[in-house]
Structures are given as structure tokens and as C-alpha cells.
Short mmCIF file of N, CA and C in Angstrom, two decimals:
data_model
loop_
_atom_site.label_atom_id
_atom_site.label_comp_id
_atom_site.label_asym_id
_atom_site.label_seq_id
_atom_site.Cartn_x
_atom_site.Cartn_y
_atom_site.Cartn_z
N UNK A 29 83.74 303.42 50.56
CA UNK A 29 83.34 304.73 51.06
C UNK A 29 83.87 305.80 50.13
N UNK A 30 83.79 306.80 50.40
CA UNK A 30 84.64 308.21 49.97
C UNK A 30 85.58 308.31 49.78
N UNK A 31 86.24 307.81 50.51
CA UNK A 31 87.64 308.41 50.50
C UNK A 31 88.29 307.09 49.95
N UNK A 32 88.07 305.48 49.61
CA UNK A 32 88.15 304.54 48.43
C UNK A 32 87.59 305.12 47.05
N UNK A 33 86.66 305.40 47.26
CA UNK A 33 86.24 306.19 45.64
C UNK A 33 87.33 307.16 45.09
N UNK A 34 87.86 308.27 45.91
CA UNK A 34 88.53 309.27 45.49
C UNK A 34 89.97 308.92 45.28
N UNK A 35 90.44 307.54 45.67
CA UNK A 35 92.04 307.05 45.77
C UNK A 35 91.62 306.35 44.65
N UNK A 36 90.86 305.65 44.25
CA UNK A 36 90.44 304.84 43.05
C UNK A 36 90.76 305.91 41.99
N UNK A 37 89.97 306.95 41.93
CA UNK A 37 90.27 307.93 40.89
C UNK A 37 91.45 308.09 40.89
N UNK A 38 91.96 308.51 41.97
CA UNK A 38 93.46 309.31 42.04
C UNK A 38 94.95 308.40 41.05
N UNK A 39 94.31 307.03 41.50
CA UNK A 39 94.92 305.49 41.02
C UNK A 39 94.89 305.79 39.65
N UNK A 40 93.62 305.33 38.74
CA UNK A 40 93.63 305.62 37.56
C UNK A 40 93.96 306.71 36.83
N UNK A 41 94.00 308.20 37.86
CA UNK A 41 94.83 309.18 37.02
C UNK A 41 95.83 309.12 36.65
N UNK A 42 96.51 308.38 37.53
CA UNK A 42 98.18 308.37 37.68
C UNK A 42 98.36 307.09 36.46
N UNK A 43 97.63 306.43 36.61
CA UNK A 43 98.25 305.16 35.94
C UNK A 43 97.94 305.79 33.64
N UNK A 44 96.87 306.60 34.01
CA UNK A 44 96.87 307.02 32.76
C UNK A 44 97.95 307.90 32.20
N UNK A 45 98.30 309.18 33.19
CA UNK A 45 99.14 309.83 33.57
C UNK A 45 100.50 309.10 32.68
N UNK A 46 101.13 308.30 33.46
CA UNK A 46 102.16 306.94 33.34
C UNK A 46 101.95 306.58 32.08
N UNK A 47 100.91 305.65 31.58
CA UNK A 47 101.11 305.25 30.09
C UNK A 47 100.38 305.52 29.43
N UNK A 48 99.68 306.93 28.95
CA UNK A 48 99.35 308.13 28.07
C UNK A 48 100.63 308.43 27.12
N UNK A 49 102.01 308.38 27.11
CA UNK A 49 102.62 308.96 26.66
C UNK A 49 102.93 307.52 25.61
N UNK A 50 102.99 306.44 25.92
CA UNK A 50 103.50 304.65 25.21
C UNK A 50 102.11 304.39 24.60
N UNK A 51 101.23 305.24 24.95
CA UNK A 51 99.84 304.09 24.30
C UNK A 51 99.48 305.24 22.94
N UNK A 52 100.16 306.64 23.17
CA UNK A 52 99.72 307.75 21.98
C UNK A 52 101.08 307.40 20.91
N UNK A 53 101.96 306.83 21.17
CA UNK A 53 102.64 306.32 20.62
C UNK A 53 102.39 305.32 19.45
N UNK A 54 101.43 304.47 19.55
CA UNK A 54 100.88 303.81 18.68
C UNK A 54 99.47 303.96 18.24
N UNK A 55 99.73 304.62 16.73
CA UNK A 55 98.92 305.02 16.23
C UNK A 55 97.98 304.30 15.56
N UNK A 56 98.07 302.60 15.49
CA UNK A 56 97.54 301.84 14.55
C UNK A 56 95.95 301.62 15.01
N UNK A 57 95.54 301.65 13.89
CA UNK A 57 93.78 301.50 14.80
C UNK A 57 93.62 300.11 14.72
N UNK A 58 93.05 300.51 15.68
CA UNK A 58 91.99 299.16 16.20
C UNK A 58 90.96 298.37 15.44
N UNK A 59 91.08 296.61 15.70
CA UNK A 59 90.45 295.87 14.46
C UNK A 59 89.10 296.22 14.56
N UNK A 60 87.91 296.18 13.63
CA UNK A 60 86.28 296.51 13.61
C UNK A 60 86.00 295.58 14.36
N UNK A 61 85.42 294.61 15.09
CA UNK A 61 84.42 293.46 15.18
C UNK A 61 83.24 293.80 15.23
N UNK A 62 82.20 293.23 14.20
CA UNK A 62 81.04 293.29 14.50
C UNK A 62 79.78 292.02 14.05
N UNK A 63 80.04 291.56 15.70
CA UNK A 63 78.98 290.19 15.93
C UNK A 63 77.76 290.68 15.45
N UNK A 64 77.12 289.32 14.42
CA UNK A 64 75.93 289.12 14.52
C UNK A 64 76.06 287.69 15.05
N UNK A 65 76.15 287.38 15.79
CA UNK A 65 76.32 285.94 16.80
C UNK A 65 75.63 286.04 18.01
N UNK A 66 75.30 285.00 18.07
CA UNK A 66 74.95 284.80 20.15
C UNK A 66 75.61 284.57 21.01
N UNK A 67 77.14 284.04 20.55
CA UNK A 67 78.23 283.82 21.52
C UNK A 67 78.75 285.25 21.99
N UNK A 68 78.63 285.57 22.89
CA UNK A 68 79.26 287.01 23.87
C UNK A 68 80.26 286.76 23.88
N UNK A 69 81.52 285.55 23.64
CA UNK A 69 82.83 285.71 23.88
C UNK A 69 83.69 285.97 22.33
N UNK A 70 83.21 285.90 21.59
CA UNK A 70 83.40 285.82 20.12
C UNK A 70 84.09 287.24 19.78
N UNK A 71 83.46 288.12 20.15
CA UNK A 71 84.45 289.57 19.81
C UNK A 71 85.80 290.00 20.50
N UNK A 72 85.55 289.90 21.95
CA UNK A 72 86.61 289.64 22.57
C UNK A 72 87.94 288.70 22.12
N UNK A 73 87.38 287.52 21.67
CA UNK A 73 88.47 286.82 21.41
C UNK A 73 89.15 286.83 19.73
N UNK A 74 87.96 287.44 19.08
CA UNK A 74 88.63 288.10 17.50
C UNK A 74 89.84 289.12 17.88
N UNK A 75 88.98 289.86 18.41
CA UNK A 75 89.46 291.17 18.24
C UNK A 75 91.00 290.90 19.32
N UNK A 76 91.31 289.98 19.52
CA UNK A 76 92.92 289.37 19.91
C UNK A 76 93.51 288.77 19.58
N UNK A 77 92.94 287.89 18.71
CA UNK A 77 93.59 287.29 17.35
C UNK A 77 93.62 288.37 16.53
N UNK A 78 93.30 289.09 15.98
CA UNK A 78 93.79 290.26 14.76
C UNK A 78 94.43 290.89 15.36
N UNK A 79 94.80 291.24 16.59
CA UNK A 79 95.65 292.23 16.98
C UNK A 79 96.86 291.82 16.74
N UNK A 80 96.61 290.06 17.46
CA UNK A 80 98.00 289.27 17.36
C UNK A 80 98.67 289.04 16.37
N UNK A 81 97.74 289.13 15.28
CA UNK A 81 98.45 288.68 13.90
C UNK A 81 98.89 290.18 13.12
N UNK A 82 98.71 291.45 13.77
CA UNK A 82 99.09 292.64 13.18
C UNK A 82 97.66 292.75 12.00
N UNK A 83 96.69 292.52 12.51
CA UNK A 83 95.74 292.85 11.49
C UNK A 83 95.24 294.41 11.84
N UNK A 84 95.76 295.14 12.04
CA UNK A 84 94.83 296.49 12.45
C UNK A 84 94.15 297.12 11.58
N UNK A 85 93.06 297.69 11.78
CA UNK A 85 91.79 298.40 11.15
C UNK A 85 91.37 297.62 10.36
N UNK A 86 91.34 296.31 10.32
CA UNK A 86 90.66 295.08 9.71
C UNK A 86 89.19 295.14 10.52
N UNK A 87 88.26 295.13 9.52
CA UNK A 87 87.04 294.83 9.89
C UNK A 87 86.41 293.61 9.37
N UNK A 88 86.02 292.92 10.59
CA UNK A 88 85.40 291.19 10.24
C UNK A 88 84.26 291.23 10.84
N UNK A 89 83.37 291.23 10.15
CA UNK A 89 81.86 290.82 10.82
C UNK A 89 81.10 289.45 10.91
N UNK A 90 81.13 289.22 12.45
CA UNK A 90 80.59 287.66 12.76
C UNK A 90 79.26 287.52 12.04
N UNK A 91 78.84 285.91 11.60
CA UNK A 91 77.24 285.53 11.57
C UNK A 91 77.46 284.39 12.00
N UNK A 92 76.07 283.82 12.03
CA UNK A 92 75.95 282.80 12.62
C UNK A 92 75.69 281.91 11.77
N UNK A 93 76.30 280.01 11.30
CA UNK A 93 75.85 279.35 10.37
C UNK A 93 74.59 278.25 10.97
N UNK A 94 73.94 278.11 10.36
CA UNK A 94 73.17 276.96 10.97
C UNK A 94 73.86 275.45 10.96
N UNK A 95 73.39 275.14 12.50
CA UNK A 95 74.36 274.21 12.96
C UNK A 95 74.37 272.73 12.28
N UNK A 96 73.87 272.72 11.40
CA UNK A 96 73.65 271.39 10.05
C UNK A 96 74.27 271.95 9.24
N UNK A 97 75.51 273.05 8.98
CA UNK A 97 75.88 273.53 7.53
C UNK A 97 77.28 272.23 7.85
N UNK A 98 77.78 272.41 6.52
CA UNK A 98 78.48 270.99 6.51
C UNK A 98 80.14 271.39 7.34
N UNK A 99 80.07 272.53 7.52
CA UNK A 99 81.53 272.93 8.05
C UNK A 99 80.91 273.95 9.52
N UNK A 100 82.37 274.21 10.08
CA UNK A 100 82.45 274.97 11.76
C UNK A 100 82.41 276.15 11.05
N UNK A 101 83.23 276.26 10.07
CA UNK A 101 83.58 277.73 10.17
C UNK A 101 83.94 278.46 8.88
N UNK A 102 83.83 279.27 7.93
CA UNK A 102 84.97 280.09 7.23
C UNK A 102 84.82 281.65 6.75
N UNK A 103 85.90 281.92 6.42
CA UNK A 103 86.09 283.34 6.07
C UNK A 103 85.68 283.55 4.32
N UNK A 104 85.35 285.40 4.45
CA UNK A 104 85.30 285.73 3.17
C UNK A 104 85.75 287.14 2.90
N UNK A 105 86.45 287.56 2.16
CA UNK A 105 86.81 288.68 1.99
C UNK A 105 88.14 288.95 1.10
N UNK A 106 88.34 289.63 0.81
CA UNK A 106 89.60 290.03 -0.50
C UNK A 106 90.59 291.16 0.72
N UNK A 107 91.96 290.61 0.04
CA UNK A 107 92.94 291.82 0.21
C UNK A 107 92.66 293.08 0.38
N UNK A 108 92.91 294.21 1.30
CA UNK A 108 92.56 295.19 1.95
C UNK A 108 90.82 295.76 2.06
N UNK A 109 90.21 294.73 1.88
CA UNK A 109 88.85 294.60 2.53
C UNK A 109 88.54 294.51 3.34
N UNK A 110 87.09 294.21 3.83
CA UNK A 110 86.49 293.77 4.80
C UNK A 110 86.15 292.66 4.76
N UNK A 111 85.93 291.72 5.95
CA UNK A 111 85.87 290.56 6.16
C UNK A 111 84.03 289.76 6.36
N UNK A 112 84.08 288.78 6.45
CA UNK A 112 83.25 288.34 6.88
C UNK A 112 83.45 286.81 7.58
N UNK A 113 83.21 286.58 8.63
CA UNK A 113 83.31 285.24 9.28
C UNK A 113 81.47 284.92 9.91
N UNK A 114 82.52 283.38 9.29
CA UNK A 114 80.66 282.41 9.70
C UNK A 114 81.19 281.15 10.45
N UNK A 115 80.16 281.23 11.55
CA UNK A 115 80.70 280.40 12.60
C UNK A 115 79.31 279.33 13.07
N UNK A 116 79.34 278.31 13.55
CA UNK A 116 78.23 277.86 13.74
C UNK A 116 78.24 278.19 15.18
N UNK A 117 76.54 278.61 15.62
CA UNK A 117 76.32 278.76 16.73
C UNK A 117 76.47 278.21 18.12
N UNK A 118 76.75 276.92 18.27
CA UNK A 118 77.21 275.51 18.59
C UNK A 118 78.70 275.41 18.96
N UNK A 119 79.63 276.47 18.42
CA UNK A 119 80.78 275.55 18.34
C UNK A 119 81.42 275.63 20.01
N UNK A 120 81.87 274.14 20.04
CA UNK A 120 82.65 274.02 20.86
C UNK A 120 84.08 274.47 20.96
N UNK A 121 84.91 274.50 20.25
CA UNK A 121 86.09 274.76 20.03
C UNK A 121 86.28 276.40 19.73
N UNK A 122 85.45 277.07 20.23
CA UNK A 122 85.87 278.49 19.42
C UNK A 122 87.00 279.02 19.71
N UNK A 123 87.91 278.31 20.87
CA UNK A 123 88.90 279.42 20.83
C UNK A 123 90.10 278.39 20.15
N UNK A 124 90.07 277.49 19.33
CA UNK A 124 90.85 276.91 17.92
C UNK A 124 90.18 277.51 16.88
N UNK A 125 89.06 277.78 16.81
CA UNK A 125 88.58 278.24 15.65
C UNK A 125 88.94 279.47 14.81
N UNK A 126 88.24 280.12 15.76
CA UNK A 126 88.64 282.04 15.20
C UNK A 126 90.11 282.23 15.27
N UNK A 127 91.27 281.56 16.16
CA UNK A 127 93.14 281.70 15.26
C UNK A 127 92.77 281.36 13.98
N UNK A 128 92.18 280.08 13.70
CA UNK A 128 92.53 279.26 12.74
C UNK A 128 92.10 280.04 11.57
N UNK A 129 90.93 280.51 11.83
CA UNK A 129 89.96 281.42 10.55
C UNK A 129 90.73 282.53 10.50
N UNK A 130 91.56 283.40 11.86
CA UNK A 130 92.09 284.41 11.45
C UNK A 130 93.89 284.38 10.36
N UNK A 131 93.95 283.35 10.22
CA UNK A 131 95.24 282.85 9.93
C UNK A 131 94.59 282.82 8.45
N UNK A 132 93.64 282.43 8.22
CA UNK A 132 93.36 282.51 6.75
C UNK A 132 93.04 284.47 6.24
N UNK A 133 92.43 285.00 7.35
CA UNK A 133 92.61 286.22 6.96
C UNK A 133 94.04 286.88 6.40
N UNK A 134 94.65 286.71 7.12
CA UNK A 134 96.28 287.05 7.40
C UNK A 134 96.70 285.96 6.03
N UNK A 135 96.51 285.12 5.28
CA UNK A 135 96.93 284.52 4.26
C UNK A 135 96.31 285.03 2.97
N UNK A 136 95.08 285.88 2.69
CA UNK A 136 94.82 286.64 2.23
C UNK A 136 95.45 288.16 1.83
N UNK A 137 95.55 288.51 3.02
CA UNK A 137 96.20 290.03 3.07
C UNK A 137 97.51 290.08 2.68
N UNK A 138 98.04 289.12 2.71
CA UNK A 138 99.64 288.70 2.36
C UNK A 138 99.82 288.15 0.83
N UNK A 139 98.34 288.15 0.40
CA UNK A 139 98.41 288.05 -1.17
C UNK A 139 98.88 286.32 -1.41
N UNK A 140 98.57 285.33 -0.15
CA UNK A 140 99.20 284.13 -0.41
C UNK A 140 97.98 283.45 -0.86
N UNK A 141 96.51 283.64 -0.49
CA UNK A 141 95.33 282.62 -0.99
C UNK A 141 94.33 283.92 -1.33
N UNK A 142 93.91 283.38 -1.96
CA UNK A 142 92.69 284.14 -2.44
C UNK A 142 91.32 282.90 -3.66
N UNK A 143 90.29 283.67 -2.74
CA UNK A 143 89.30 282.72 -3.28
C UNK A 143 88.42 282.83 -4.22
N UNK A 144 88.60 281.84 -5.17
CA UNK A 144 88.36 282.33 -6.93
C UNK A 144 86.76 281.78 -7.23
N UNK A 145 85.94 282.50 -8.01
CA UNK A 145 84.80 281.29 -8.86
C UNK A 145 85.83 279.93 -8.91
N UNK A 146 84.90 278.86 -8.28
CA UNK A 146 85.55 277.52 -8.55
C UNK A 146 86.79 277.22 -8.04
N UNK A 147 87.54 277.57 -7.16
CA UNK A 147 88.56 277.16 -6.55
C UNK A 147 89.20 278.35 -5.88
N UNK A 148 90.40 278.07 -6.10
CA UNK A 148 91.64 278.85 -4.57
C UNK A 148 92.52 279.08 -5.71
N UNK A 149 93.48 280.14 -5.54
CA UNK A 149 94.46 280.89 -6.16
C UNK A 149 95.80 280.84 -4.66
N UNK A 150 96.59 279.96 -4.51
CA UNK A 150 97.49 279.26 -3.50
C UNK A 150 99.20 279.48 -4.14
N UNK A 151 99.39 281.11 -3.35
CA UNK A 151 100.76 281.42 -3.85
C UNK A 151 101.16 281.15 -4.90
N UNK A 152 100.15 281.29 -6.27
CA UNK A 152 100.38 280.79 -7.31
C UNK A 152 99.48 279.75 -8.36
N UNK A 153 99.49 278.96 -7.90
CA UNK A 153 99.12 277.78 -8.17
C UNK A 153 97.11 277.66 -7.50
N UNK A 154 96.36 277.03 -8.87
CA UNK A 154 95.11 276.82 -8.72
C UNK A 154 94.91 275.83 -8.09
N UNK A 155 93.60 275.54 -7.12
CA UNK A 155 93.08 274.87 -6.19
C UNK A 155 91.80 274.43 -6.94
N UNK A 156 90.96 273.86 -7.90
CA UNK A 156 89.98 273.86 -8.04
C UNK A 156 88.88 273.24 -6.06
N UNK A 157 87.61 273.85 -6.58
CA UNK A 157 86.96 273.68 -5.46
C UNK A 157 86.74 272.21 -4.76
N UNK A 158 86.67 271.49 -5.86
CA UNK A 158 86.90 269.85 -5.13
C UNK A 158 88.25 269.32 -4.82
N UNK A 159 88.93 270.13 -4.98
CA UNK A 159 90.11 269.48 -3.72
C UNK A 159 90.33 269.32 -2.13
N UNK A 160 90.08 268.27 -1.66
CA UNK A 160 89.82 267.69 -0.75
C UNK A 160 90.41 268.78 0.65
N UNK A 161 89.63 268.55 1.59
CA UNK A 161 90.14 269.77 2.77
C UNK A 161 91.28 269.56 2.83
N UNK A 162 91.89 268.50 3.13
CA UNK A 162 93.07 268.25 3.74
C UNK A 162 94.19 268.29 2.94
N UNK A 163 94.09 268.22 1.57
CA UNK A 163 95.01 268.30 0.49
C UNK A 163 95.56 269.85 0.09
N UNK A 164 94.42 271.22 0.89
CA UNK A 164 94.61 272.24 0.53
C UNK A 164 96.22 272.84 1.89
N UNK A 165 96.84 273.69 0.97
CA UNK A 165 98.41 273.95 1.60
C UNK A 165 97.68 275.03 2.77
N UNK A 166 96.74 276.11 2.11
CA UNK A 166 96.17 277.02 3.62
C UNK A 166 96.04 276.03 4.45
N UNK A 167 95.51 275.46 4.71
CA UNK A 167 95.14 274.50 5.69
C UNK A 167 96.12 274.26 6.79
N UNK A 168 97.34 273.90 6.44
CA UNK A 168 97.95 273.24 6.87
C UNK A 168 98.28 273.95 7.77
N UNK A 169 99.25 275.55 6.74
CA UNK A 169 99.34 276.49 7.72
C UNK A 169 98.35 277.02 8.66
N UNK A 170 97.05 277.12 8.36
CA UNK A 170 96.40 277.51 9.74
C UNK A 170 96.45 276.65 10.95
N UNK A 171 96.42 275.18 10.51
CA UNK A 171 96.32 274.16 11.76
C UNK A 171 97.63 274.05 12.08
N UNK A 172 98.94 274.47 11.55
CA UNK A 172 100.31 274.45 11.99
C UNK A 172 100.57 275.32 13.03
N UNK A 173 99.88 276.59 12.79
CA UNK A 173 99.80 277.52 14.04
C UNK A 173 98.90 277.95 14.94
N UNK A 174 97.69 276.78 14.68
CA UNK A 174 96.94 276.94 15.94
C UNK A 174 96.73 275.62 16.45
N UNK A 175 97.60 274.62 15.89
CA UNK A 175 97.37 273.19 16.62
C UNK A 175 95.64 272.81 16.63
N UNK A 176 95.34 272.82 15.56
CA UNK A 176 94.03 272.54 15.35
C UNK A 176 93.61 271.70 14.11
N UNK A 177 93.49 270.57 14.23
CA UNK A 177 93.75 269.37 13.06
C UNK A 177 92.33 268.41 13.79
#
């Protein structure tokens, strides 16, 4: 009724009221997401992995891979860029996936991998492109912290 509508308001004034002063406090903006995907849960759950990993004002834009490409998932983008993630439309696992892909973002930005013509540039040390998935060191760390192997 009325007078629920007007305590509802009254509720949310107060509560803005309350933490208006802790939320202007942090000034860091907010990550971009922008799906070109069909999964509806996909932004939501980026855009909480980059928060989590301190990625702010990182912009990653979803696509969709066709579900015969030979992999789930990967990232593209350079140090203080913009991103791009490709995901197959299909996937089951998305919420191992997008940590896992965002962990390679965050290994980028940290200047630890970066992806060369013909291979990986790995804290140093070259990766040519036929080195086997599992032999690559990103790897490890992404599936080390999202338990995804």
C-alpha cells in the first residue's frame, strides 16, 4: 500500500544517507563489461572477478567462440589496455572460467605474461607457441587460484 511504499523510500534514504559518506570515499572506477554473448550471467560475474582482483576501470569485452573452436576460453589484450575475452557459448563451467581468464588478465597488467607473434614472453623467459598447455607457468597460476585443472 502507501504507506509500505513511503517507509520503503524512507528505508533507502536512510540507508544511502548511512553509506554515502564510505562509498564517496572510493574513488576507483568501475570495471567496463561489455557482452557480446548470450549468457546473461557472464557480466555480472566478470565484473566480480575484476573487482576482486583490483582490476578497476579495466574494460573487457565478451564474444562468443563457436562451440567446435579447439579451446573454452581466452583472453587478449596488452598492459593498460583493453581487453577482450572469448568464451564458448556452451560453457558449462563459467564460473571456473572467467577467475581463471581473469587471472591471466591480472598476469598481464603486472607485466608477468604478455603475448608475442609466435609465443609468450613469461616473466622473462620465451614461450614459443607450441609449448604444450600444460607446460606453460601462466597456467598453473591461474588453475592454482581458481582450482580449475
Amino acid at each position: 500500500t502507501k504507506s509500505k511504499r513511503v517507509m520503503k523510500k524512507l528505508i533507502l534514504t536512510l540507508l544511502l544517507i548511512i553509506h554515502l559518506p564510505g562509498l564517496a570515499q572510493d574513488s576507483r572506477p568501475w570495471p567496463k563489461v561489455i557482452v557480446n554473448h548470450p549468457n546473461p550471467h557472464i557480466r555480472v560475474l566478470l565484473m566480480k572477478e575484476l573487482t576482486k582482483a583490483g582490476l578497476y576501470g579495466k574494460k573487457v569485452v565478451v564474444y562468443k567462440l563457436p562451440n567446435n573452436y579447439p579451446v573454452e576460453a581466452f583472453v587478449e589484450g596488452s598492459a593498460g589496455g583493453d581487453y577482450k575475452m572469448y568464451l564458448k557459448k556452451d560453457i558449462e563451467l563459467i564460473h571456473e572460467i572467467i577467475p581463471h581468464e581473469v587471472v591471466h588478465i591480472l598476469q598481464v597488467e603486472r607485466g608477468d605474461l604478455e603475448v608475442l607473434r609466435g609465443g609468450f614472453m613469461w616473466k622473462g623467459d620465451f614461450y614459443p607457441s607450441s609449448t604444450k598447455y600444460h607446460n606453460r607457468p601462466w597456467e598453473d597460476e591461474a588453475y592454482s587460484k581458481t582450482n580449475k585443472r
